[in-house]
mmCIF file of N, CA and C in Angstrom:
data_model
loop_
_atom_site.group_PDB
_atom_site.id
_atom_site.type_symbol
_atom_site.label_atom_id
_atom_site.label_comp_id
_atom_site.label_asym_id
_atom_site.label_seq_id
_atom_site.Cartn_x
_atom_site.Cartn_y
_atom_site.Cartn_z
ATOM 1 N N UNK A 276 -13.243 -15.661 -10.208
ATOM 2 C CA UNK A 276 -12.912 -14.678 -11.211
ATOM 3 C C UNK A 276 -11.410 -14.401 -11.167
ATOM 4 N N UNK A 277 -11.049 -14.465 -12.558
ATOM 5 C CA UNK A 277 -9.192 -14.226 -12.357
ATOM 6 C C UNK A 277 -8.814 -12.546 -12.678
ATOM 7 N N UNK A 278 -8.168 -12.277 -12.320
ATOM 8 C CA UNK A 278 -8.004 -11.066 -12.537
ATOM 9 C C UNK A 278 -6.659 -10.665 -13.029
ATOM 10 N N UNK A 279 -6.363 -9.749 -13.990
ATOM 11 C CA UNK A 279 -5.096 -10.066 -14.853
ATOM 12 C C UNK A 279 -4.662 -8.401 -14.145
ATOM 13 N N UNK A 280 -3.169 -8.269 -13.619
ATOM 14 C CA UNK A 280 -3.391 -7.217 -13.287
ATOM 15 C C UNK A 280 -1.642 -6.577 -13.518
ATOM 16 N N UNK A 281 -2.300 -5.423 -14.500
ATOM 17 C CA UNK A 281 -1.618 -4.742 -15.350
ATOM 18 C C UNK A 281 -0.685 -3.675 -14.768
ATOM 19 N N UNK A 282 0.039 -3.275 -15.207
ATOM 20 C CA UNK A 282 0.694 -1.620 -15.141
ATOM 21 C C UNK A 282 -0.247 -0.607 -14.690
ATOM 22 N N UNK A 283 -1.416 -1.029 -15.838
ATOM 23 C CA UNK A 283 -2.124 0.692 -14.902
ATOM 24 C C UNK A 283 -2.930 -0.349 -14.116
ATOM 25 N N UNK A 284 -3.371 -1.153 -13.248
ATOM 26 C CA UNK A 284 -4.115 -1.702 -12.419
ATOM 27 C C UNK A 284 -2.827 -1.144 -10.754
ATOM 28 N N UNK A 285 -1.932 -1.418 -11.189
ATOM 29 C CA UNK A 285 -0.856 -0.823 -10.176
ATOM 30 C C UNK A 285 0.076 0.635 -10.163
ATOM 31 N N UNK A 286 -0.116 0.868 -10.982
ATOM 32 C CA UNK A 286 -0.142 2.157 -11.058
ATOM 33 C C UNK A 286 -0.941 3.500 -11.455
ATOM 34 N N UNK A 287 -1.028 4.625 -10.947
ATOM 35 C CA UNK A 287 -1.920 5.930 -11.302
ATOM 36 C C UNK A 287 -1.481 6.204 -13.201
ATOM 37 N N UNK A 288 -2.434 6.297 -14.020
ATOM 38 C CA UNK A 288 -2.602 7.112 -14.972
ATOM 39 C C UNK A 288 -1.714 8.166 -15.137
ATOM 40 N N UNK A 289 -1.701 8.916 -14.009
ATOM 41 C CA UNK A 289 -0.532 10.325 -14.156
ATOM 42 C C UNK A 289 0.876 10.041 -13.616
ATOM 43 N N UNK A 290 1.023 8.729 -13.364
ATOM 44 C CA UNK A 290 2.646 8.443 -12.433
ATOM 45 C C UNK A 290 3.173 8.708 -13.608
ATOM 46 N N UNK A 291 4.696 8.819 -13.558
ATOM 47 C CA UNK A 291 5.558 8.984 -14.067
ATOM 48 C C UNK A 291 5.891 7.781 -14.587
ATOM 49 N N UNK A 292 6.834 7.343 -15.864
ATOM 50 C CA UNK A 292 6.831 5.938 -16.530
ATOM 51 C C UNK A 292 7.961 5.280 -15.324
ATOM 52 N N UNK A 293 8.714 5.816 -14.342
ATOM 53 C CA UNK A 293 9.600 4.872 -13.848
ATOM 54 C C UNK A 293 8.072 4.022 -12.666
ATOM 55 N N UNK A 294 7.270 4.247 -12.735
ATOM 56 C CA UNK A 294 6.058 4.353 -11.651
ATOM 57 C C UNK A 294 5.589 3.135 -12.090
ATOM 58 N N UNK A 295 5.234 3.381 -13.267
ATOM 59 C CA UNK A 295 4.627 2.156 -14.605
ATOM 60 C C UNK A 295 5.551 1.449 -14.512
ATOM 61 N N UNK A 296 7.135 1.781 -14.842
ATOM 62 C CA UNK A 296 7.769 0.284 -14.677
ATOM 63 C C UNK A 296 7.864 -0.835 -13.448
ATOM 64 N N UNK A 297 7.875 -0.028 -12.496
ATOM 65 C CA UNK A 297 7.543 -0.580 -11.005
ATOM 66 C C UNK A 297 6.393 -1.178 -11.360
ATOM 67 N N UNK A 298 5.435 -1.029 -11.489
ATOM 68 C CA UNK A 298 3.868 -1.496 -11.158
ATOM 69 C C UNK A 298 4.258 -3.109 -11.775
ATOM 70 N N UNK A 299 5.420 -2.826 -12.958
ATOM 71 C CA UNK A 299 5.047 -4.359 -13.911
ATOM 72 C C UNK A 299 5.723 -5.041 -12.850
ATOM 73 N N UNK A 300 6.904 -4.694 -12.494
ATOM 74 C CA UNK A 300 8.344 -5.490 -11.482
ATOM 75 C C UNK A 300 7.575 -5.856 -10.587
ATOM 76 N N UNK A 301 6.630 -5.529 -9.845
ATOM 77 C CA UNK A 301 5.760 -5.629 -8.525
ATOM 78 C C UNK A 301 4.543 -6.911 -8.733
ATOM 79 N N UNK A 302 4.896 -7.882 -8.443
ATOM 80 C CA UNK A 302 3.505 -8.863 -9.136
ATOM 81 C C UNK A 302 1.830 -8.828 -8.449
ATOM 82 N N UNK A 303 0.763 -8.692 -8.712
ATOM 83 C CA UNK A 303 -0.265 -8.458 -7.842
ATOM 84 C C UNK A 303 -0.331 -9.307 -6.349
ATOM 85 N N UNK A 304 0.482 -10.339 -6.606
ATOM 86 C CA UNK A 304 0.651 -10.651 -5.032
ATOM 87 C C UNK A 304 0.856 -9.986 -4.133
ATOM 88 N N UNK A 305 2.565 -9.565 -5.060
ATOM 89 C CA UNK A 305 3.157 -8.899 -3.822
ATOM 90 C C UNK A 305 2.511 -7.262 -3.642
ATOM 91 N N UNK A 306 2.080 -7.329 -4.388
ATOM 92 C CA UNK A 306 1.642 -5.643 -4.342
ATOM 93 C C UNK A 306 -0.041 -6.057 -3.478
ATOM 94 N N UNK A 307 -0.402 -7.190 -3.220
ATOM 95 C CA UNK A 307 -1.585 -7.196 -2.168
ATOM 96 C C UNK A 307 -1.012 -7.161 -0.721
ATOM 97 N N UNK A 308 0.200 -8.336 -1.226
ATOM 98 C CA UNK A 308 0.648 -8.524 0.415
ATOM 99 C C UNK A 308 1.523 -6.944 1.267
ATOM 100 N N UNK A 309 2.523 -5.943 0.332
ATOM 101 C CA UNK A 309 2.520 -4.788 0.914
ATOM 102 C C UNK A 309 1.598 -4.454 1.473
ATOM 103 N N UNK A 310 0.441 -4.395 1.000
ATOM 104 C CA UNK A 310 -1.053 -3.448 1.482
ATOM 105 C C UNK A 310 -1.308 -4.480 2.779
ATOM 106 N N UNK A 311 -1.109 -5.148 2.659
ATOM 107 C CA UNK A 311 -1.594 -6.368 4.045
ATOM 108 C C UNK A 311 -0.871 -5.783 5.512
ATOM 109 N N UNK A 312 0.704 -5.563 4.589
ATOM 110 C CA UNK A 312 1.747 -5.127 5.655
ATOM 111 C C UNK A 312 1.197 -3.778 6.230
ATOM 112 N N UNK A 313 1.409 -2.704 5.339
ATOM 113 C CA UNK A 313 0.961 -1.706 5.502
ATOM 114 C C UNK A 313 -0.138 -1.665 6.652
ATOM 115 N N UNK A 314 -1.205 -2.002 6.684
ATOM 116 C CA UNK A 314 -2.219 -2.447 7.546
ATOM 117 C C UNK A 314 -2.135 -2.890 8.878
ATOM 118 N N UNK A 315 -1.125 -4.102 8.619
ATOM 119 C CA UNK A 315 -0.549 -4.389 9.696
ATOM 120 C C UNK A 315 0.211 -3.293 10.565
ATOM 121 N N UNK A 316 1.766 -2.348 9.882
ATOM 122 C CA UNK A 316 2.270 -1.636 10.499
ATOM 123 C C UNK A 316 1.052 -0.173 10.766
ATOM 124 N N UNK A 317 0.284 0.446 10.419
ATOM 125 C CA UNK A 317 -0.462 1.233 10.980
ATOM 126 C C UNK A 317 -1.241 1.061 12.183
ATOM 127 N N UNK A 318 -1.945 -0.886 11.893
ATOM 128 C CA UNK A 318 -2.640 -1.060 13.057
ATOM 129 C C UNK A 318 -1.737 -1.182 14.726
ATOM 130 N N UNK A 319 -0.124 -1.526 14.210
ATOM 131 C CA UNK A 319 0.589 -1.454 15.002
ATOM 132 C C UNK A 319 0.946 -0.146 15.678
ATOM 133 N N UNK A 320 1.843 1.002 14.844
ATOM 134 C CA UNK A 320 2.555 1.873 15.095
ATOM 135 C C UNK A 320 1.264 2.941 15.479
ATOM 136 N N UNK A 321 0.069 2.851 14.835
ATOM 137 C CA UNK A 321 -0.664 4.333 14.927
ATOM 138 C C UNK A 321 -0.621 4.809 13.366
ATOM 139 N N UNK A 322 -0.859 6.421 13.358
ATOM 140 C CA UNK A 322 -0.710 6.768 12.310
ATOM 141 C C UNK A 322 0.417 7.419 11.826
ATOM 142 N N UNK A 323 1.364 7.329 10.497
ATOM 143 C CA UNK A 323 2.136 7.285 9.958
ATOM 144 C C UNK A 323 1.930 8.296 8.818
ATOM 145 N N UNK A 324 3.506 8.827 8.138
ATOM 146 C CA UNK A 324 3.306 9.500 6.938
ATOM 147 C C UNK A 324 3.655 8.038 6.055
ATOM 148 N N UNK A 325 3.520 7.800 4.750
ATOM 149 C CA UNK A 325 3.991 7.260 3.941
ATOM 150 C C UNK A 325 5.205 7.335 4.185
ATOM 151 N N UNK A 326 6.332 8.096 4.098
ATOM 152 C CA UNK A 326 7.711 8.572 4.060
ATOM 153 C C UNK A 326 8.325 7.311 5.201
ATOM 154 N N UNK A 327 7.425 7.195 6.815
ATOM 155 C CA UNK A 327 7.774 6.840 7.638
ATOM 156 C C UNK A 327 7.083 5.058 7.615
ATOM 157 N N UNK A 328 6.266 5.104 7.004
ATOM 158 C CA UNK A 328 5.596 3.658 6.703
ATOM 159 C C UNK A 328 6.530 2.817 6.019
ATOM 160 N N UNK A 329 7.270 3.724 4.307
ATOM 161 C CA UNK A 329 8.398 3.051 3.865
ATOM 162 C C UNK A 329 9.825 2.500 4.514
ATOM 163 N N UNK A 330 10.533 3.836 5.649
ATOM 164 C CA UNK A 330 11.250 3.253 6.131
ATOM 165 C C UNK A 330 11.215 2.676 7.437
ATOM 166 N N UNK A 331 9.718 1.901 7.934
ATOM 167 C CA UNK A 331 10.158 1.024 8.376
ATOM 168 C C UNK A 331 9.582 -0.135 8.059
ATOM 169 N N UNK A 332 8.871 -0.363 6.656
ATOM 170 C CA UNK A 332 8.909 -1.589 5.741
ATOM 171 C C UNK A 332 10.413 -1.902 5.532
ATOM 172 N N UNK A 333 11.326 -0.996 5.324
ATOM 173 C CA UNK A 333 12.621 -1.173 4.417
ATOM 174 C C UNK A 333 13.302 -1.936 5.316
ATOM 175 N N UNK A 334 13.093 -1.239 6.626
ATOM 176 C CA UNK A 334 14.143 -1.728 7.833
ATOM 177 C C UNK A 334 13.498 -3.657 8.573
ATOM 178 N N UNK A 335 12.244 -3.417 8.117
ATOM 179 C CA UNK A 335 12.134 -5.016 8.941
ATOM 180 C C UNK A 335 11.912 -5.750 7.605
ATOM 181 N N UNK A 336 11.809 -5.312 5.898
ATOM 182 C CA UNK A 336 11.687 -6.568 5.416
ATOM 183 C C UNK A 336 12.577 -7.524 5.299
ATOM 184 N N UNK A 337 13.646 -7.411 5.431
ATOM 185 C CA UNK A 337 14.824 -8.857 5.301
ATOM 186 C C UNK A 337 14.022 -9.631 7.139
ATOM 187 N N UNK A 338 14.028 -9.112 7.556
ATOM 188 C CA UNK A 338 14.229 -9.966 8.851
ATOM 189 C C UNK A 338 12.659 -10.788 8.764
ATOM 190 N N UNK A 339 11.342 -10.135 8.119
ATOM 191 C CA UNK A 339 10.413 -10.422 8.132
ATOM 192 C C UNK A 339 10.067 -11.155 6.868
ATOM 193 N N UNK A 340 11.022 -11.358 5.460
ATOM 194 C CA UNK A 340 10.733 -11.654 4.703
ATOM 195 C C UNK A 340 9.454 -11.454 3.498
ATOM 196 N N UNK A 341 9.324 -9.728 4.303
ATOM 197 C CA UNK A 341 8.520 -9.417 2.937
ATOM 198 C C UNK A 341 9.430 -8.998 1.516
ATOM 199 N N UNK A 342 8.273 -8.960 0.345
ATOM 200 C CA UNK A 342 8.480 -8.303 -0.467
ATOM 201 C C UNK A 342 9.756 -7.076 -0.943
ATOM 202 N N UNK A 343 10.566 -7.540 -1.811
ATOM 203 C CA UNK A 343 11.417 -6.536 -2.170
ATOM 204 C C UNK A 343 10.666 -5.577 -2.917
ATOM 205 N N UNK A 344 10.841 -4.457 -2.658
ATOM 206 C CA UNK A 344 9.852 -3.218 -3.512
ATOM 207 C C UNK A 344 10.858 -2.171 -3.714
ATOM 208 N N UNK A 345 10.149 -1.585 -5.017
ATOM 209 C CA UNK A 345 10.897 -0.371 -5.590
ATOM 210 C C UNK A 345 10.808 0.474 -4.845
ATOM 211 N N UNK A 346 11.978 1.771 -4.454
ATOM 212 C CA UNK A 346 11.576 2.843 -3.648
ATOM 213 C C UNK A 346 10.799 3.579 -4.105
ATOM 214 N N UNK A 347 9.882 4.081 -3.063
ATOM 215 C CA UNK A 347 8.415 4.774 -3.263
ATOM 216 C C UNK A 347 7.525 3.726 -3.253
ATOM 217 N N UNK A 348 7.300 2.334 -3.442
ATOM 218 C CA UNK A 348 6.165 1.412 -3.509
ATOM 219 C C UNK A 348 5.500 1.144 -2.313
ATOM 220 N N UNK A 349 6.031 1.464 -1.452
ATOM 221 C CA UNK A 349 4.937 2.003 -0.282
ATOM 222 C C UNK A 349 3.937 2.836 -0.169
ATOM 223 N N UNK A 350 4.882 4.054 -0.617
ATOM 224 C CA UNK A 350 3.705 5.824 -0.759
ATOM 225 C C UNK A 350 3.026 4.983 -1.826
ATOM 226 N N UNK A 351 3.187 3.947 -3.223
ATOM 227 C CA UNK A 351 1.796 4.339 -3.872
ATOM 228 C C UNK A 351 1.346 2.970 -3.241
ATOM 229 N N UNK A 352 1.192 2.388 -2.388
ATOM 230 C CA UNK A 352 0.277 1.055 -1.989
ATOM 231 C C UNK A 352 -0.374 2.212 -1.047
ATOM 232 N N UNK A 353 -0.175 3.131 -0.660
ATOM 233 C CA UNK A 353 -0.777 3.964 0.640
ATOM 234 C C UNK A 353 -1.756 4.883 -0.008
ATOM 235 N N UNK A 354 -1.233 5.387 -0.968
ATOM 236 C CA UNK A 354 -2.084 5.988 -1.893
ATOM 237 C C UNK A 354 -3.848 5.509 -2.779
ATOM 238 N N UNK A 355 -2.979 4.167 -3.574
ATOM 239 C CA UNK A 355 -4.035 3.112 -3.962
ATOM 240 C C UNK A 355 -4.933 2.512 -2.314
ATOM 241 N N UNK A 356 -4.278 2.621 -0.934
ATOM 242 C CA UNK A 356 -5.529 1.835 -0.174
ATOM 243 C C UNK A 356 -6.415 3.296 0.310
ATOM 244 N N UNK A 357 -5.553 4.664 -0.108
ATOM 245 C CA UNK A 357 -6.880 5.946 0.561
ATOM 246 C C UNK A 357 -7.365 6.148 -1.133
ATOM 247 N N UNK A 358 -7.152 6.102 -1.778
ATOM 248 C CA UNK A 358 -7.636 6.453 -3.246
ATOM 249 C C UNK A 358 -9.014 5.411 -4.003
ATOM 250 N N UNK A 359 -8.405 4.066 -3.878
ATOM 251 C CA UNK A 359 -9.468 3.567 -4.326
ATOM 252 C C UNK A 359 -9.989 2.651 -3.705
ATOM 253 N N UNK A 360 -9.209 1.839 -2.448
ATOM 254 C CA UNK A 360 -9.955 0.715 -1.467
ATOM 255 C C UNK A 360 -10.430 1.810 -0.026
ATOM 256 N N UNK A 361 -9.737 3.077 0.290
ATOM 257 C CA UNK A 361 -10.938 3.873 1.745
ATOM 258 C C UNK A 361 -10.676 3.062 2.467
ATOM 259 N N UNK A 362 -9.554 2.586 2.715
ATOM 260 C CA UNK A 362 -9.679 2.073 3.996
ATOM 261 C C UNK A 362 -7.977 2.526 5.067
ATOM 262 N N UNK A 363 -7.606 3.957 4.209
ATOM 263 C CA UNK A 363 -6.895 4.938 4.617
ATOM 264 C C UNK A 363 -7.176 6.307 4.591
ATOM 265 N N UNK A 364 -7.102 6.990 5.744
ATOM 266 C CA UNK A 364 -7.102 8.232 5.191
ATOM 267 C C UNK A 364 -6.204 9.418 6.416
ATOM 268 N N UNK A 365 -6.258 10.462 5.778
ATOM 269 C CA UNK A 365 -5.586 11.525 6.181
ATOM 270 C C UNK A 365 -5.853 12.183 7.816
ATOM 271 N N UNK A 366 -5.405 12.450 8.202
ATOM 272 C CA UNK A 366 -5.035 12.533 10.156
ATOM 273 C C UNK A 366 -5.551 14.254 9.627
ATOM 274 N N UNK A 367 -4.723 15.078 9.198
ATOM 275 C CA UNK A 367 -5.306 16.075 9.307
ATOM 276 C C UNK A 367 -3.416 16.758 9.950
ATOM 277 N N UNK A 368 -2.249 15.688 10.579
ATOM 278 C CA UNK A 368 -1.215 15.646 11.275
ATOM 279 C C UNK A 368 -0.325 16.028 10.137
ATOM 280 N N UNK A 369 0.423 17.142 9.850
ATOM 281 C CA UNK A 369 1.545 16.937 8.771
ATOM 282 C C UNK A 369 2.814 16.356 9.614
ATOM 283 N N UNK A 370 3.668 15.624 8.977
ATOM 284 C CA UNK A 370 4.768 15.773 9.711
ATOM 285 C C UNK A 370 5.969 15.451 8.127
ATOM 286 N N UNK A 371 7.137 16.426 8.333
ATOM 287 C CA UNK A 371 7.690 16.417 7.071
ATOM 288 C C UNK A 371 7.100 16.587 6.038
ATOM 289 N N UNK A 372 6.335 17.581 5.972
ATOM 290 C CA UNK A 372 5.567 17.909 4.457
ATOM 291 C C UNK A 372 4.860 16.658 3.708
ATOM 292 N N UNK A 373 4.716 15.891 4.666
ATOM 293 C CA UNK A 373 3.924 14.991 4.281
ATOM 294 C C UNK A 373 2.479 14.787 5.535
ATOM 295 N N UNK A 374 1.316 14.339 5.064
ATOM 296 C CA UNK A 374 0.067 14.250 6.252
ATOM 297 C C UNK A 374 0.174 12.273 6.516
ATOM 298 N N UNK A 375 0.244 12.233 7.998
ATOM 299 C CA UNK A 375 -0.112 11.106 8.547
ATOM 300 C C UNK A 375 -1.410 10.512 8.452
ATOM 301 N N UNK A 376 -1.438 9.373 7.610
ATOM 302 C CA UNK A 376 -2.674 8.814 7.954
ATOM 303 C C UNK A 376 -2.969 7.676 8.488
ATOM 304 N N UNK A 377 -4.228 7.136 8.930
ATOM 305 C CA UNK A 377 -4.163 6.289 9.724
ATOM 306 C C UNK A 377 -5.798 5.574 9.192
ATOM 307 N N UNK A 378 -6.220 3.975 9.243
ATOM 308 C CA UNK A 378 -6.789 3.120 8.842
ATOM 309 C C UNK A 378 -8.481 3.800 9.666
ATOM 310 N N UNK A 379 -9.429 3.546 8.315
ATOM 311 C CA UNK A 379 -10.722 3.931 8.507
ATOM 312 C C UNK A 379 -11.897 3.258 9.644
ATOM 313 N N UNK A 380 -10.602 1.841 9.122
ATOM 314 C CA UNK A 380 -11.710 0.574 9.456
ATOM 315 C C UNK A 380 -11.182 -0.474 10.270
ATOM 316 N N UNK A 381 -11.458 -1.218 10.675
ATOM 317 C CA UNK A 381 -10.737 -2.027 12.096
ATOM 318 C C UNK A 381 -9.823 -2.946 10.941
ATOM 319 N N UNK A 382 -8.664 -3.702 11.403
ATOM 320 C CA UNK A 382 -7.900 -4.315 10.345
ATOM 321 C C UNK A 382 -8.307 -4.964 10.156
ATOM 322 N N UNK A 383 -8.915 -6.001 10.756
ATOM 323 C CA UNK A 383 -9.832 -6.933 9.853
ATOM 324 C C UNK A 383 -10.361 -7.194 8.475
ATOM 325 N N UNK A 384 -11.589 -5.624 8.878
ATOM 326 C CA UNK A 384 -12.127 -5.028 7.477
ATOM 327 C C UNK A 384 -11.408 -4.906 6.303
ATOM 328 N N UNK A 385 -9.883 -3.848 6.965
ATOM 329 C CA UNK A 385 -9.133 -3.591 6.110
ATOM 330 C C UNK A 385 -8.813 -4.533 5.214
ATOM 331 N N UNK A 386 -7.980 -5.613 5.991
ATOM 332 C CA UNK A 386 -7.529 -6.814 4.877
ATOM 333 C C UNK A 386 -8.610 -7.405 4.570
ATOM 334 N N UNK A 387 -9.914 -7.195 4.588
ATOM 335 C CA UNK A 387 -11.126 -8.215 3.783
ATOM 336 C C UNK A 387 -11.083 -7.130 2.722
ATOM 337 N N UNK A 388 -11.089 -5.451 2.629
ATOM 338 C CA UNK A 388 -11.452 -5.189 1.166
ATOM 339 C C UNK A 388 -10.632 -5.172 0.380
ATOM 340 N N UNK A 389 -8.976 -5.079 0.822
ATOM 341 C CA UNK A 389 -7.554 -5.272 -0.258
ATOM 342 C C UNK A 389 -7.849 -6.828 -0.567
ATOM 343 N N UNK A 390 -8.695 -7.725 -0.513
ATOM 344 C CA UNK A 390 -8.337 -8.800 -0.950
ATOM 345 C C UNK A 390 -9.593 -8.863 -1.903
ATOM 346 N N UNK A 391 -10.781 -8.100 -1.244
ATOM 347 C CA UNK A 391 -12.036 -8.000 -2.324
ATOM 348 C C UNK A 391 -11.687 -7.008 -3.440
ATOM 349 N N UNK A 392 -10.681 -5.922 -3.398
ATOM 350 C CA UNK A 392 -10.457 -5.347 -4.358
ATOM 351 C C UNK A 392 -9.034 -5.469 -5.308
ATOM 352 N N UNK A 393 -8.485 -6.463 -4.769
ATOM 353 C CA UNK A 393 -7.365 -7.719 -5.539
ATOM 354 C C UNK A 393 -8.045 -8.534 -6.164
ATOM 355 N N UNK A 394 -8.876 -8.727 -5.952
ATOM 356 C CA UNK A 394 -9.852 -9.691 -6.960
ATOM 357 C C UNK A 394 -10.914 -9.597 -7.895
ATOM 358 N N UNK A 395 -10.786 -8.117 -8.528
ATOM 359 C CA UNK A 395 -11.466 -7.509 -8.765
ATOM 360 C C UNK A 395 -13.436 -7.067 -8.503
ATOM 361 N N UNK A 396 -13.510 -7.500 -6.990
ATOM 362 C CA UNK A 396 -14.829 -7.306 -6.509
ATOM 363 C C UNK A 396 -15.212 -6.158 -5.647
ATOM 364 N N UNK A 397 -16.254 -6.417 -5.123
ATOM 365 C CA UNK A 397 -16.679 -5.491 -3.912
ATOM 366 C C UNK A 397 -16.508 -6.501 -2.706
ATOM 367 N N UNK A 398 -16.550 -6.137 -1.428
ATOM 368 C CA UNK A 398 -16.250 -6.464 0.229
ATOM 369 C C UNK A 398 -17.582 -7.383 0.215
#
C-alpha cells in the first residue's frame, strides 16, 4: 500500500501555516526517520522534554548525518509519536515549562509502529 503523505498527514489541523509549510519541506521519509531518531535518543538519554530532544538532534545531526529539519520539527515528531502512534508519553517531570516524556514501549516496538503507521497501517 503506497501512501501519499500530505501537509496535514505531517502536520496538526490547528498548527500554525509556518507548521504546514514545514510538514511539505519535511518528506515522509525523513519525517519517519526523525521519529526513528527520536526513539533512539530517548531509549538512550532516558526521558527528555522535546525542547531538550531538539537540541540534541541539532547538535549530533551533521556528525550523524541525519535529517535537516525545521526548528520545532522535533516537538511536533514528539507530539505526532504521543498523539497518534502511543508510543510516547508524559513523565508527569516538568522541566522548563515543558513535561519530560519518555517511550511506552521497548524500542523495538516503538520503531515497528512508526513504520506501521508510516504506511498507513496498524502494528
Amino acid at each position: 500500500m503506497t501512501v501519499q503523505f500530505t501537509p496535514d498527514r505531517l502536520a496538526h489541523r490547528d498548527d500554525p501555516e509556518v507548521s504546514k509549510i514545514t510538514a511539505i519541506s519535511l518528506s515522509g521519509t525523513n519525517t519517519e526517520r526523525v521519529m526513528h531518531i527520536v526513539v533512539d535518543l530517548l531509549d538512550e538519554l532516558g526521558p527528555q522534554t522535546p525542547a531538550e530532544l531538539e537540541h540534541v538532534y541539532r547538535s549530533r545531526a551533521a556528525v550523524n548525518d541525519w535529517p535537516v529539519v525545521a526548528f520545532y520539527s522535533v516537538h511536533k515528531r514528539v507530539s505526532q509519536m504521543k498523539k497518534h502512534i502511543g508510543i510516547v508519553a508524559g513523565t508527569g517531570v516538568r522541566e522548563g515549562g515543558a513535561e519530560r516524556v519518555q517511550l511506552t514501549t521497548d524500542p523495538l516496538k516503538a520503531h515497528g509502529k512508526i513504520t506501521a503507521h508510516m504506511q498507513g497501517g496498524d502494528e
